[in-house]
Short mmCIF file of C-alpha atoms and ligand atoms in Angstrom, two decimals:
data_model
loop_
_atom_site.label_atom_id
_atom_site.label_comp_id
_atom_site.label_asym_id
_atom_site.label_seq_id
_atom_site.Cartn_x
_atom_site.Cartn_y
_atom_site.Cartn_z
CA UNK A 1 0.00 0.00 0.00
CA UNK A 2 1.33 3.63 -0.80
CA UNK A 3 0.49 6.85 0.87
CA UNK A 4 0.99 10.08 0.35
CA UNK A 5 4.20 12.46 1.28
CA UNK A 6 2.66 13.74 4.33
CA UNK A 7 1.19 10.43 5.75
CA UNK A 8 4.95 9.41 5.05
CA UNK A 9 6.02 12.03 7.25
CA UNK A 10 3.81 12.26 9.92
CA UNK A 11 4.89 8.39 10.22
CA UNK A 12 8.73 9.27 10.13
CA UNK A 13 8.46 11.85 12.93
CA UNK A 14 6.36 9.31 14.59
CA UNK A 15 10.27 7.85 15.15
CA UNK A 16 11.99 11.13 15.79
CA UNK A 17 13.19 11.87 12.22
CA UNK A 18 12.85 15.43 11.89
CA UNK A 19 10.60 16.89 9.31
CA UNK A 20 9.24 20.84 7.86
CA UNK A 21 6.31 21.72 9.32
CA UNK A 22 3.76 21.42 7.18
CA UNK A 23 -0.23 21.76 6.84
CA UNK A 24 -2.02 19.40 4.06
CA UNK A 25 -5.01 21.45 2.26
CA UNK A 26 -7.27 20.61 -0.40
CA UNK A 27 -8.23 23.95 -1.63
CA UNK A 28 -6.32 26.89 -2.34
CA UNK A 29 -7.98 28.96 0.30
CA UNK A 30 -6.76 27.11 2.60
CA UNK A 31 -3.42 27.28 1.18
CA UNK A 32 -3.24 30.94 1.79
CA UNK A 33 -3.98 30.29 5.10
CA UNK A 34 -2.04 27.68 5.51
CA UNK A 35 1.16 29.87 4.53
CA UNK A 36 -0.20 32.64 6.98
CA UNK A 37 -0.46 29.70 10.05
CA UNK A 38 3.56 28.95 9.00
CA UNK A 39 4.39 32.35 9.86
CA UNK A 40 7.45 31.54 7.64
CA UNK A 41 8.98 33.34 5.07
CA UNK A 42 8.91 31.12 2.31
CA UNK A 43 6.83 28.37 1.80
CA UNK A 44 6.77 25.21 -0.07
CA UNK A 45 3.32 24.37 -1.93
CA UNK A 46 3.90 19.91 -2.82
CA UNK A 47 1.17 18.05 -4.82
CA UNK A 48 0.39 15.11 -3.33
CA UNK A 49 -0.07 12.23 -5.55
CA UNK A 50 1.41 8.56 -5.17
CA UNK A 51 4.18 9.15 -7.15
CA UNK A 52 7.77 11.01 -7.60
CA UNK A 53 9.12 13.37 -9.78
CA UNK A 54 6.80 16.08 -8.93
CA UNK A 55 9.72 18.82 -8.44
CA UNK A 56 10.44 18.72 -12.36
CA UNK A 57 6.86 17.92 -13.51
CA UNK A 58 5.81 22.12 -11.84
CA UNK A 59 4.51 19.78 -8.63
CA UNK A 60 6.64 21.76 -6.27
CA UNK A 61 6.55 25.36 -6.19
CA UNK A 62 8.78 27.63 -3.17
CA UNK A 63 6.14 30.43 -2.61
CA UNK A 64 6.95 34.03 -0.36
CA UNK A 65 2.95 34.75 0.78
CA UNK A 66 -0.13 33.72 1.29
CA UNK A 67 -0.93 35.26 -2.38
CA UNK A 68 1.27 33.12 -4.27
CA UNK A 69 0.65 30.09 -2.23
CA UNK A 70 -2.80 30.21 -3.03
CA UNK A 71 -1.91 30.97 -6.58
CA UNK A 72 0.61 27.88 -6.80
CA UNK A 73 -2.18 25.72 -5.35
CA UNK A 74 -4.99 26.88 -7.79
CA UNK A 75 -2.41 26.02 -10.37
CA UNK A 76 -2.35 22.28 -9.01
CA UNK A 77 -5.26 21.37 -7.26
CA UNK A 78 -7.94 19.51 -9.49
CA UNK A 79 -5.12 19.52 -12.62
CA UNK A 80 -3.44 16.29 -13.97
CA UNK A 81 0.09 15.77 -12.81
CA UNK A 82 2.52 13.81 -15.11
CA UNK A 83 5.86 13.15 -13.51
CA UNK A 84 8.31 10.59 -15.21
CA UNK A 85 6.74 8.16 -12.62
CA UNK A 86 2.88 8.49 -13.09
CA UNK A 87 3.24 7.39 -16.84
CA UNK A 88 1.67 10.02 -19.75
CA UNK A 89 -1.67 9.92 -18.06
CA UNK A 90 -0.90 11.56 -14.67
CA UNK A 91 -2.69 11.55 -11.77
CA UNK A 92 -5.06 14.12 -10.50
CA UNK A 93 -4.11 16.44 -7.60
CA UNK A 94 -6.70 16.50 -4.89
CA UNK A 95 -4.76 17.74 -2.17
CA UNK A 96 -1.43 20.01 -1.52
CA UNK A 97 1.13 20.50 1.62
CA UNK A 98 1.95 23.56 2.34
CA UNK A 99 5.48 23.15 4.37
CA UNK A 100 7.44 25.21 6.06
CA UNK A 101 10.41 26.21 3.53
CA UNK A 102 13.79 24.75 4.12
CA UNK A 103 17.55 26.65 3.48
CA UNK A 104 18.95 23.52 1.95
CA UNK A 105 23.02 23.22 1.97
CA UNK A 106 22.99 19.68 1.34
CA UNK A 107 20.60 17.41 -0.81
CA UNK A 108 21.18 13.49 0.19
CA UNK A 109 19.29 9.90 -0.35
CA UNK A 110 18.66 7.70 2.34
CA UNK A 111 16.76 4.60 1.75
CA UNK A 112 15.58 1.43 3.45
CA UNK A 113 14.30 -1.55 1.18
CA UNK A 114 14.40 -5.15 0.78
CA UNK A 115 17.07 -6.46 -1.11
CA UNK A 116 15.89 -10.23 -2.26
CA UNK A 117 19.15 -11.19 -3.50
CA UNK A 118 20.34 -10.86 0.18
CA UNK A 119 17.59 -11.94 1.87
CA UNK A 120 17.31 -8.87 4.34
CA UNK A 121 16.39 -5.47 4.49
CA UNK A 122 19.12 -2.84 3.31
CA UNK A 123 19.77 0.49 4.02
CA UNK A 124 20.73 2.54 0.71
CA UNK A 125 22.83 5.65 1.26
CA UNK A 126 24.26 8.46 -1.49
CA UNK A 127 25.92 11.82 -1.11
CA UNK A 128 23.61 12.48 -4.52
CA UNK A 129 20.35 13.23 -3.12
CA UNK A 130 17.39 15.19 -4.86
CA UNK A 131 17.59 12.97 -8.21
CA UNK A 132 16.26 9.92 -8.88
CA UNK A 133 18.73 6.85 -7.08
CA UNK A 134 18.34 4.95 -10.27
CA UNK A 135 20.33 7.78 -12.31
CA UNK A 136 23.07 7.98 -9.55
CA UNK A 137 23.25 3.95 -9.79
CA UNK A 138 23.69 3.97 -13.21
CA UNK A 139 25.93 6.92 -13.36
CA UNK A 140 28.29 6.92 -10.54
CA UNK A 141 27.42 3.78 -8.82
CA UNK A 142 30.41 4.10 -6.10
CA UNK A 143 28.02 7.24 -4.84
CA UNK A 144 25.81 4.84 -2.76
CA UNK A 145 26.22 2.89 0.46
CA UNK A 146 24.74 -0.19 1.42
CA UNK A 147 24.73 -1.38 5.03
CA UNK A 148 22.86 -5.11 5.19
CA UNK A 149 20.59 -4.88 8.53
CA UNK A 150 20.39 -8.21 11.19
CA UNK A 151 16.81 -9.11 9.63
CA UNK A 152 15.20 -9.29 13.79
CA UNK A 153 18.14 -7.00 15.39
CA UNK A 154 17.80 -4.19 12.44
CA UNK A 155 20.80 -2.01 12.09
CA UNK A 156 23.39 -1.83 14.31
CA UNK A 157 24.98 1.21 15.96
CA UNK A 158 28.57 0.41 14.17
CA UNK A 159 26.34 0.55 10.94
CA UNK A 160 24.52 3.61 11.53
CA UNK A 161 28.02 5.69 12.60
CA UNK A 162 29.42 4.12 9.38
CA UNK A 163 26.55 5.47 7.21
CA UNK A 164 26.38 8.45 8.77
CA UNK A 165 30.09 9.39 7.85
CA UNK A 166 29.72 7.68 4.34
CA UNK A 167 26.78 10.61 3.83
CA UNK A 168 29.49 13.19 5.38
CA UNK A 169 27.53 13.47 8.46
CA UNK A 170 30.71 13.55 10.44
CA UNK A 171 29.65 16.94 12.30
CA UNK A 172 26.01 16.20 12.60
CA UNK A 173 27.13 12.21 14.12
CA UNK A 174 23.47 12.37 16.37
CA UNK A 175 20.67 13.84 14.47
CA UNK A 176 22.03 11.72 11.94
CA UNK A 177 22.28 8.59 13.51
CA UNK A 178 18.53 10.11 14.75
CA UNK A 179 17.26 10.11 11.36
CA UNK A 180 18.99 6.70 10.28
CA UNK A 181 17.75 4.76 13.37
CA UNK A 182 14.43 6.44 12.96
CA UNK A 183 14.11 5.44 9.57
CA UNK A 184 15.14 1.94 10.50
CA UNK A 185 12.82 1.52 13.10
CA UNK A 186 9.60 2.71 11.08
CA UNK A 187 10.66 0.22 8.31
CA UNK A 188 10.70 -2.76 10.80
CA UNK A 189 7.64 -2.13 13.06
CA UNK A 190 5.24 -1.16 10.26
CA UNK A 191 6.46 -4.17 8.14
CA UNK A 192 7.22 -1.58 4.94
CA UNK A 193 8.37 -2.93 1.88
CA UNK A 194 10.31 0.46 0.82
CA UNK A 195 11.08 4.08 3.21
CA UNK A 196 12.89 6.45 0.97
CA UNK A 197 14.12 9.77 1.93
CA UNK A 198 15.02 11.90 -0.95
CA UNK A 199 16.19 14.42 -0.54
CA UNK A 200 17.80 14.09 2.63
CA UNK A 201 18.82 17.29 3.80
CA UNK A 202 21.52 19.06 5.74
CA UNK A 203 19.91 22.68 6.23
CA UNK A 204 22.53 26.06 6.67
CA UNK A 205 21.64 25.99 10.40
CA UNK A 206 23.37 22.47 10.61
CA UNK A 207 20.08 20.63 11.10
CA UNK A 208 19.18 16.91 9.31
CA UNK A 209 15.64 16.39 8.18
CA UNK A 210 13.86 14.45 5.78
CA UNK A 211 12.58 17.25 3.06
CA UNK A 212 10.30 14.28 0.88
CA UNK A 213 9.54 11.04 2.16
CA UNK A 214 7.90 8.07 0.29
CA UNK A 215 6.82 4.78 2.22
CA UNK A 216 5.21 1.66 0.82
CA UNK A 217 3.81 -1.20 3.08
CA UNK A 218 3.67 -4.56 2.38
CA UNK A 219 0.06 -5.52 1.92
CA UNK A 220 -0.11 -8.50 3.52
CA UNK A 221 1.05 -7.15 7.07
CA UNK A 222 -1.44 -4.66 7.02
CA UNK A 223 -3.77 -6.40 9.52
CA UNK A 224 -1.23 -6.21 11.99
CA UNK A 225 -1.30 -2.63 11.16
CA UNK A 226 -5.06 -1.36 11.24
CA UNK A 227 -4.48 2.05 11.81
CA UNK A 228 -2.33 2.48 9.08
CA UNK A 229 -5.62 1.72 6.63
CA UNK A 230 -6.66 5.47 7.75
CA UNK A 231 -3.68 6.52 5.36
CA UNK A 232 -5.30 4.59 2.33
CA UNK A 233 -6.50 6.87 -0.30
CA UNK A 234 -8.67 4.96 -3.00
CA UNK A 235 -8.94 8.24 -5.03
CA UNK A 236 -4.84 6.69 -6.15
CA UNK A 237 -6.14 3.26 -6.97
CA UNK A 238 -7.83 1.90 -10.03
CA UNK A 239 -11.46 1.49 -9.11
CA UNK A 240 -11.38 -2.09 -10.76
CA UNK A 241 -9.02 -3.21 -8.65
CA UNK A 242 -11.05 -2.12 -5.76
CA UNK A 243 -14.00 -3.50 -6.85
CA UNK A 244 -12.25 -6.71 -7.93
CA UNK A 245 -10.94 -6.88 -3.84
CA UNK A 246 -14.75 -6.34 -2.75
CA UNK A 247 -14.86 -9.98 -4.24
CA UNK A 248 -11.98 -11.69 -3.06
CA UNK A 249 -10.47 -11.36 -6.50
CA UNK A 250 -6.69 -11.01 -6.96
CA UNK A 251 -7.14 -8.61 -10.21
CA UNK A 252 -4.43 -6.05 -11.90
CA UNK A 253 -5.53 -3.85 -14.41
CA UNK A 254 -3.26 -3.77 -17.51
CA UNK A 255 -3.18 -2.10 -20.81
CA UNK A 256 -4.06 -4.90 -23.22
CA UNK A 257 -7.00 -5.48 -25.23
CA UNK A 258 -8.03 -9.41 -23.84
CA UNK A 259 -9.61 -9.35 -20.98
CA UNK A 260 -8.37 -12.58 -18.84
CA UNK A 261 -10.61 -14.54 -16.41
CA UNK A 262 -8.64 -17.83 -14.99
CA UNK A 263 -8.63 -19.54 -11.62
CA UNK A 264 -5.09 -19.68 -9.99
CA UNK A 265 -1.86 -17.46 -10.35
CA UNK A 266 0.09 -20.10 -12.28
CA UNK A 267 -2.54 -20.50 -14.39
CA UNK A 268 -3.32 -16.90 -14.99
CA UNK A 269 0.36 -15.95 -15.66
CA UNK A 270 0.72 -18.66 -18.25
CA UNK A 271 -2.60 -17.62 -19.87
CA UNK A 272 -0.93 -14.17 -20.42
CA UNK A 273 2.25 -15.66 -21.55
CA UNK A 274 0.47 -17.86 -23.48
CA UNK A 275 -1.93 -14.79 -25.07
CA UNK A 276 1.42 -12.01 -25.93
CA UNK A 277 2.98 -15.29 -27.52
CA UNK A 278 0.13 -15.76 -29.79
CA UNK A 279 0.32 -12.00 -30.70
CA UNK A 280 -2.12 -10.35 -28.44
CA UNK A 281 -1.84 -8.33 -25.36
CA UNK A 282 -3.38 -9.06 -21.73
CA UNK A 283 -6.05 -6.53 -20.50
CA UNK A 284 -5.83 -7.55 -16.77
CA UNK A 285 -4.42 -10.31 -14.70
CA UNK A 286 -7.32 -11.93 -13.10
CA UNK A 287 -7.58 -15.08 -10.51
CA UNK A 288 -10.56 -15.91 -9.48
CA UNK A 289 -9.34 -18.11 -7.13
CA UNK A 290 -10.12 -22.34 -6.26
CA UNK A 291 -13.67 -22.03 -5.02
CA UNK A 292 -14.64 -19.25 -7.46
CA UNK A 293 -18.58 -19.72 -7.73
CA UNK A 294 -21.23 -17.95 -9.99
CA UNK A 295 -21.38 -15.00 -8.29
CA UNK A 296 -17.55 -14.35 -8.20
CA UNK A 297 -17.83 -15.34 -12.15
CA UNK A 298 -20.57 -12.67 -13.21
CA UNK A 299 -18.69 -9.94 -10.68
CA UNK A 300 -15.07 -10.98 -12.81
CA UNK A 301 -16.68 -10.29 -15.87
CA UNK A 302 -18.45 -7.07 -14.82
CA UNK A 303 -15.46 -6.05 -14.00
CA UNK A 304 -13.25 -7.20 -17.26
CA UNK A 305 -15.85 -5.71 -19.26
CA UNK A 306 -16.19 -1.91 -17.38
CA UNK A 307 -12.65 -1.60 -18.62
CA UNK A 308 -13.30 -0.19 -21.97
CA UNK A 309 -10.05 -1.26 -23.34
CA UNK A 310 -11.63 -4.95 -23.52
CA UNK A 311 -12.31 -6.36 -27.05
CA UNK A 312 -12.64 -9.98 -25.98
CA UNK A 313 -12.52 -12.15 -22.94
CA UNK A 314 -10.76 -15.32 -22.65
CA UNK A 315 -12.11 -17.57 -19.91
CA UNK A 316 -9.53 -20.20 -19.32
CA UNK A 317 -10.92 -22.67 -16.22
CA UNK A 318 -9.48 -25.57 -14.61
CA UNK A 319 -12.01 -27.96 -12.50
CA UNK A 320 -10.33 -28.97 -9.27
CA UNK A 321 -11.87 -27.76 -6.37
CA UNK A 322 -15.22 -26.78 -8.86
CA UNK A 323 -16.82 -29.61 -11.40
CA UNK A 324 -16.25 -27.49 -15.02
CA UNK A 325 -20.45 -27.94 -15.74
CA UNK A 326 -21.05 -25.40 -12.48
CA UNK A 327 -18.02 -23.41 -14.07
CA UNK A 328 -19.59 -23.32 -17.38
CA UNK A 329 -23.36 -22.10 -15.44
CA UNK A 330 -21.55 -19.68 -13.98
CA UNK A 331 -20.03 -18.27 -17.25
CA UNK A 332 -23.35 -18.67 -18.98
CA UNK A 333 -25.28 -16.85 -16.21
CA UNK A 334 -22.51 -14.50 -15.86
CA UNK A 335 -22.65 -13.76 -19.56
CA UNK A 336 -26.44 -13.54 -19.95
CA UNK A 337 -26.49 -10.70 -16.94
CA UNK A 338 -23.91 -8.91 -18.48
CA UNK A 339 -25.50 -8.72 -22.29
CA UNK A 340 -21.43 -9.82 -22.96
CA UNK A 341 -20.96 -7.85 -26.51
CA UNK A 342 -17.96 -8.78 -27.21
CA UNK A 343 -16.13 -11.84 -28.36
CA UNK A 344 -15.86 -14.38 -25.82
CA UNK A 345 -13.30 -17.84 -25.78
CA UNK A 346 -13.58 -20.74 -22.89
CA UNK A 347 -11.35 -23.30 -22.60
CA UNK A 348 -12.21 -25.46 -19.70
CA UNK A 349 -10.45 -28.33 -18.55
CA UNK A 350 -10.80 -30.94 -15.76
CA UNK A 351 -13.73 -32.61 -13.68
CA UNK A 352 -16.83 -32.82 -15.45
CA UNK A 353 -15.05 -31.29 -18.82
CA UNK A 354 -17.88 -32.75 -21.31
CA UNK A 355 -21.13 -31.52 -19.54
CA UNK A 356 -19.43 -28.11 -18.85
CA UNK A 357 -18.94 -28.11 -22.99
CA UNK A 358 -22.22 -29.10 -23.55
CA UNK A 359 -23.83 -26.88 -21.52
CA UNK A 360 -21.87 -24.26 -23.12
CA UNK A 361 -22.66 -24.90 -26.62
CA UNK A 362 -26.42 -25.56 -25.82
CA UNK A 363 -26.55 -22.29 -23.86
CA UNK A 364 -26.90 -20.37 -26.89
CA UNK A 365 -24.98 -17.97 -26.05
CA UNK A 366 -21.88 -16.38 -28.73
CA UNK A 367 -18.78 -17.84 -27.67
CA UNK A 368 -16.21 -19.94 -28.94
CA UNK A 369 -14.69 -23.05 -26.89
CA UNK A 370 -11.54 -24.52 -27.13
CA UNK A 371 -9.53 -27.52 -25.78
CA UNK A 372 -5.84 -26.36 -25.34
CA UNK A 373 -4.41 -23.27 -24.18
CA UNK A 374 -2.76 -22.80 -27.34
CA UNK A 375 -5.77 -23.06 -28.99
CA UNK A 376 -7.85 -20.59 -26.59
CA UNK A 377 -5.32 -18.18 -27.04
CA UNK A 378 -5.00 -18.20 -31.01
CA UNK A 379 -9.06 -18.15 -30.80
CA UNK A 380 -9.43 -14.79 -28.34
CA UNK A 381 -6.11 -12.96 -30.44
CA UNK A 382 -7.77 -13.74 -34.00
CA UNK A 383 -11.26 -12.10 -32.69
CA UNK A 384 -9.68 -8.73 -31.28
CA UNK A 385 -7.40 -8.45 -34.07
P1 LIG B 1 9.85 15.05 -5.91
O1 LIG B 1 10.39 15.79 -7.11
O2 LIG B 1 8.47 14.52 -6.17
O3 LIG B 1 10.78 13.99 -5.43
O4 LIG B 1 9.67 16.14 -4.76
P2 LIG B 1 10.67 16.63 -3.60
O5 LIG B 1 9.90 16.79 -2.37
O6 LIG B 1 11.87 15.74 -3.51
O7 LIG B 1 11.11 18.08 -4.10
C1 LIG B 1 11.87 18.26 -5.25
C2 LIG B 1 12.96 19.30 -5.01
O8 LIG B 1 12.35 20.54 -4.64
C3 LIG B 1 13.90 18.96 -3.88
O9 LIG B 1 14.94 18.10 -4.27
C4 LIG B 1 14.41 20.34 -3.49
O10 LIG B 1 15.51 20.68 -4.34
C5 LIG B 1 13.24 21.26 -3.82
N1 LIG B 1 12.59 21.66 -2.56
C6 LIG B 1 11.61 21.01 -1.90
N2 LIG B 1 11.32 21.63 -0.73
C7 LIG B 1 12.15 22.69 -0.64
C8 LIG B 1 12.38 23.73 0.34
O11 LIG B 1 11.74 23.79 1.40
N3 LIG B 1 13.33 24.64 0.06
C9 LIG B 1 14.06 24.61 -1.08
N4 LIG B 1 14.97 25.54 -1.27
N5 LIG B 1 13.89 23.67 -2.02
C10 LIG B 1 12.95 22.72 -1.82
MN1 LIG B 2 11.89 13.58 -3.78
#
């Protein structure tokens, strides 16, 4: 789950890493008065939308009163932001920070993440902060740190001093080991899967704080973390996914034209190989799970088919747990609620395989079956084309 910049930071002072104050507003009235409740002479106006890149994109504006802050907020608020990471079709501002402005004299990264190849989490460390860490990888890699953490002890104090003179934190040795620790500590007790400060910043009167802040946590500790589920914002999500979850179906919206409906991961993932092999492109990536029964089936397909990209659907079925002839009632009934309009392929396979087909070709409804995967897929990708 992602949040926004200032959930991210009201978590990270949560474990004493400093931050601007800042007030989060969702209109630009309140900007202005925002900026006059700072009582600081320059402000910083941030969209805040789950993604980076903003300070290039015109999402970050420094502003000097409560004129121009509304003015910079008026210019974001209810616009569509593109940044390098939202892809070309942005994502709408709903709300900006107004923060406290900062005299920067040093812009650094400081990251914690899971590194898989290790097998525990990592703290990530460069001297190059303010741009993006996979530019300084790729361009100077020798400008970032790693320190390994104990995966239950987290990082050690040897570690944190190390870091902490790697970043040329030398003269600032405790709010920098503050702000590493603090970091560290978040990342562990809120089970994230990435806490990235960037830029880090050393400010002219000496101090370390985190300027930006981005935290992700790992879905599947969130019910150990209820009160982090007040930071979700579904306004960032794709309302088919959300839907999809209302369901109990694991479904990711993609940007193909073949909308997918499968039971099991494996078999969903070779379905979509299966489909870009044969020349066409996946739509979604869509399990409806062992036990899925006719109502989970006609909710799938609502759902495949309110995504407007869809020019056919490709059912692809295997009876384990289900008998394929309640599969194939559930794809008839599915498809009868649904008026289905466009071309459909099933491919069942498993218990009960010849009175699923049957009742699929006596249902009278338009669709094509098929035996193999091979053949499903070369079915679905000739109808779209
Ligand atoms: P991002 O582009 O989405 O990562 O947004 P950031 O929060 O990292 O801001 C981008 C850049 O704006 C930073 O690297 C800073 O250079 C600049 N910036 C942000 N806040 C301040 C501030 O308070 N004072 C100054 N002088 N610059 C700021
Ligand atoms: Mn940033």
């Amino acid at each position: 789950m992602k949040i926004h910049e200032f959930q991210a930071k009201e978590v990270l002072a949560r474990f004493g890493v400093p931050v601007p104050q800042g007030i989060p507003v969702e209109s630009a009235e309140a900007a202005a008065d925002a900026f006059r409740r700072l009582a600081a002479p320059v402000a910083v106006v941030k969209a805040q939308i789950h993604a980076g890149g903003r300070g290039k994109a015109g999402g970050v504006k420094l502003v000097r009163s409560a004129q121009e802050a509304e003015a910079a907020a008026r210019g974001m608020l209810g616009k569509v932001l593109v940044t390098y990471q939202t892809g070309p079709a942005g994502r709408e501002v709903k709300r900006v920070l107004v923060e406290k402005g900062s005299e920067i004299a040093r812009e650094l990264y400081l990251a914690m993440a899971v590194d898989r190849a290790v097998g525990a989490p990592v703290l990530i460390a460069s001297t190059e902060g303010g741009m993006e860490i996979e530019e300084v990888a790729r361009r100077n890699p020798a400008a970032i740190q790693r320190e390994i953490c104990h995966p239950v002890k987290g990082i050690l104090p040897f570690q944190v001093r190390r870091l902490a003179f790697d970043l040329g934190l030398g003269a600032q040795l405790k709010p920098a080991a503050a702000v590493i620790e603090g970091l560290s500590r978040a990342f562990f007790a809120l089970d994230c899967s990435i806490a990235e400060i960037n830029p880090l910043i050393v400010t002219k009167a000496g101090e370390v704080m985190a300027l930006d802040a981005k935290i992700n946590f790992d879905s599947n500790a969130l019910f150990r973390h209820k009160d982090l589920m007040a930071y979700r914002d579904l306004n960032e999500e794709d309302p088919k996914e959300i839907e999809a979850a209302h369901h109990n179906l694991n479904y990711i919206a993609l940007d193909g034209s073949i909308g997918c409906m499968v039971n099991g991961a494996g078999l969903a993932m070779a379905t979509m190989d299966t489909i870009q092999l044969k020349g066409g492109k996946p739509a979604n990536f869509l399990d409806v799970g062992g036990g899925a029964n006719k109502e989970q089936v006609t909710n799938a397909f609502k759902i495949l088919l309110s995504d407007r990209n869809v020019k056919g659907v490709l059912v692809n079925i295997f009876g384990g747990i289900m008998k394929c002839d309640t599969i194939a009632e559930g794809v008839i009934a599915a498809a009868r609620e649904v008026h289905l309009a466009v071309p459909l392929v099933v491919r069942l396979e498993g218990t009960n395989v010849e009175q699923g087909r049957r009742l699929l070709q006596e249902s009278g409804i338009r669709l094509q079956t098929a035996a193999s995967l091979d053949e499903a897929a070369e079915k679905i990708v000739a109808q779209v084309r």
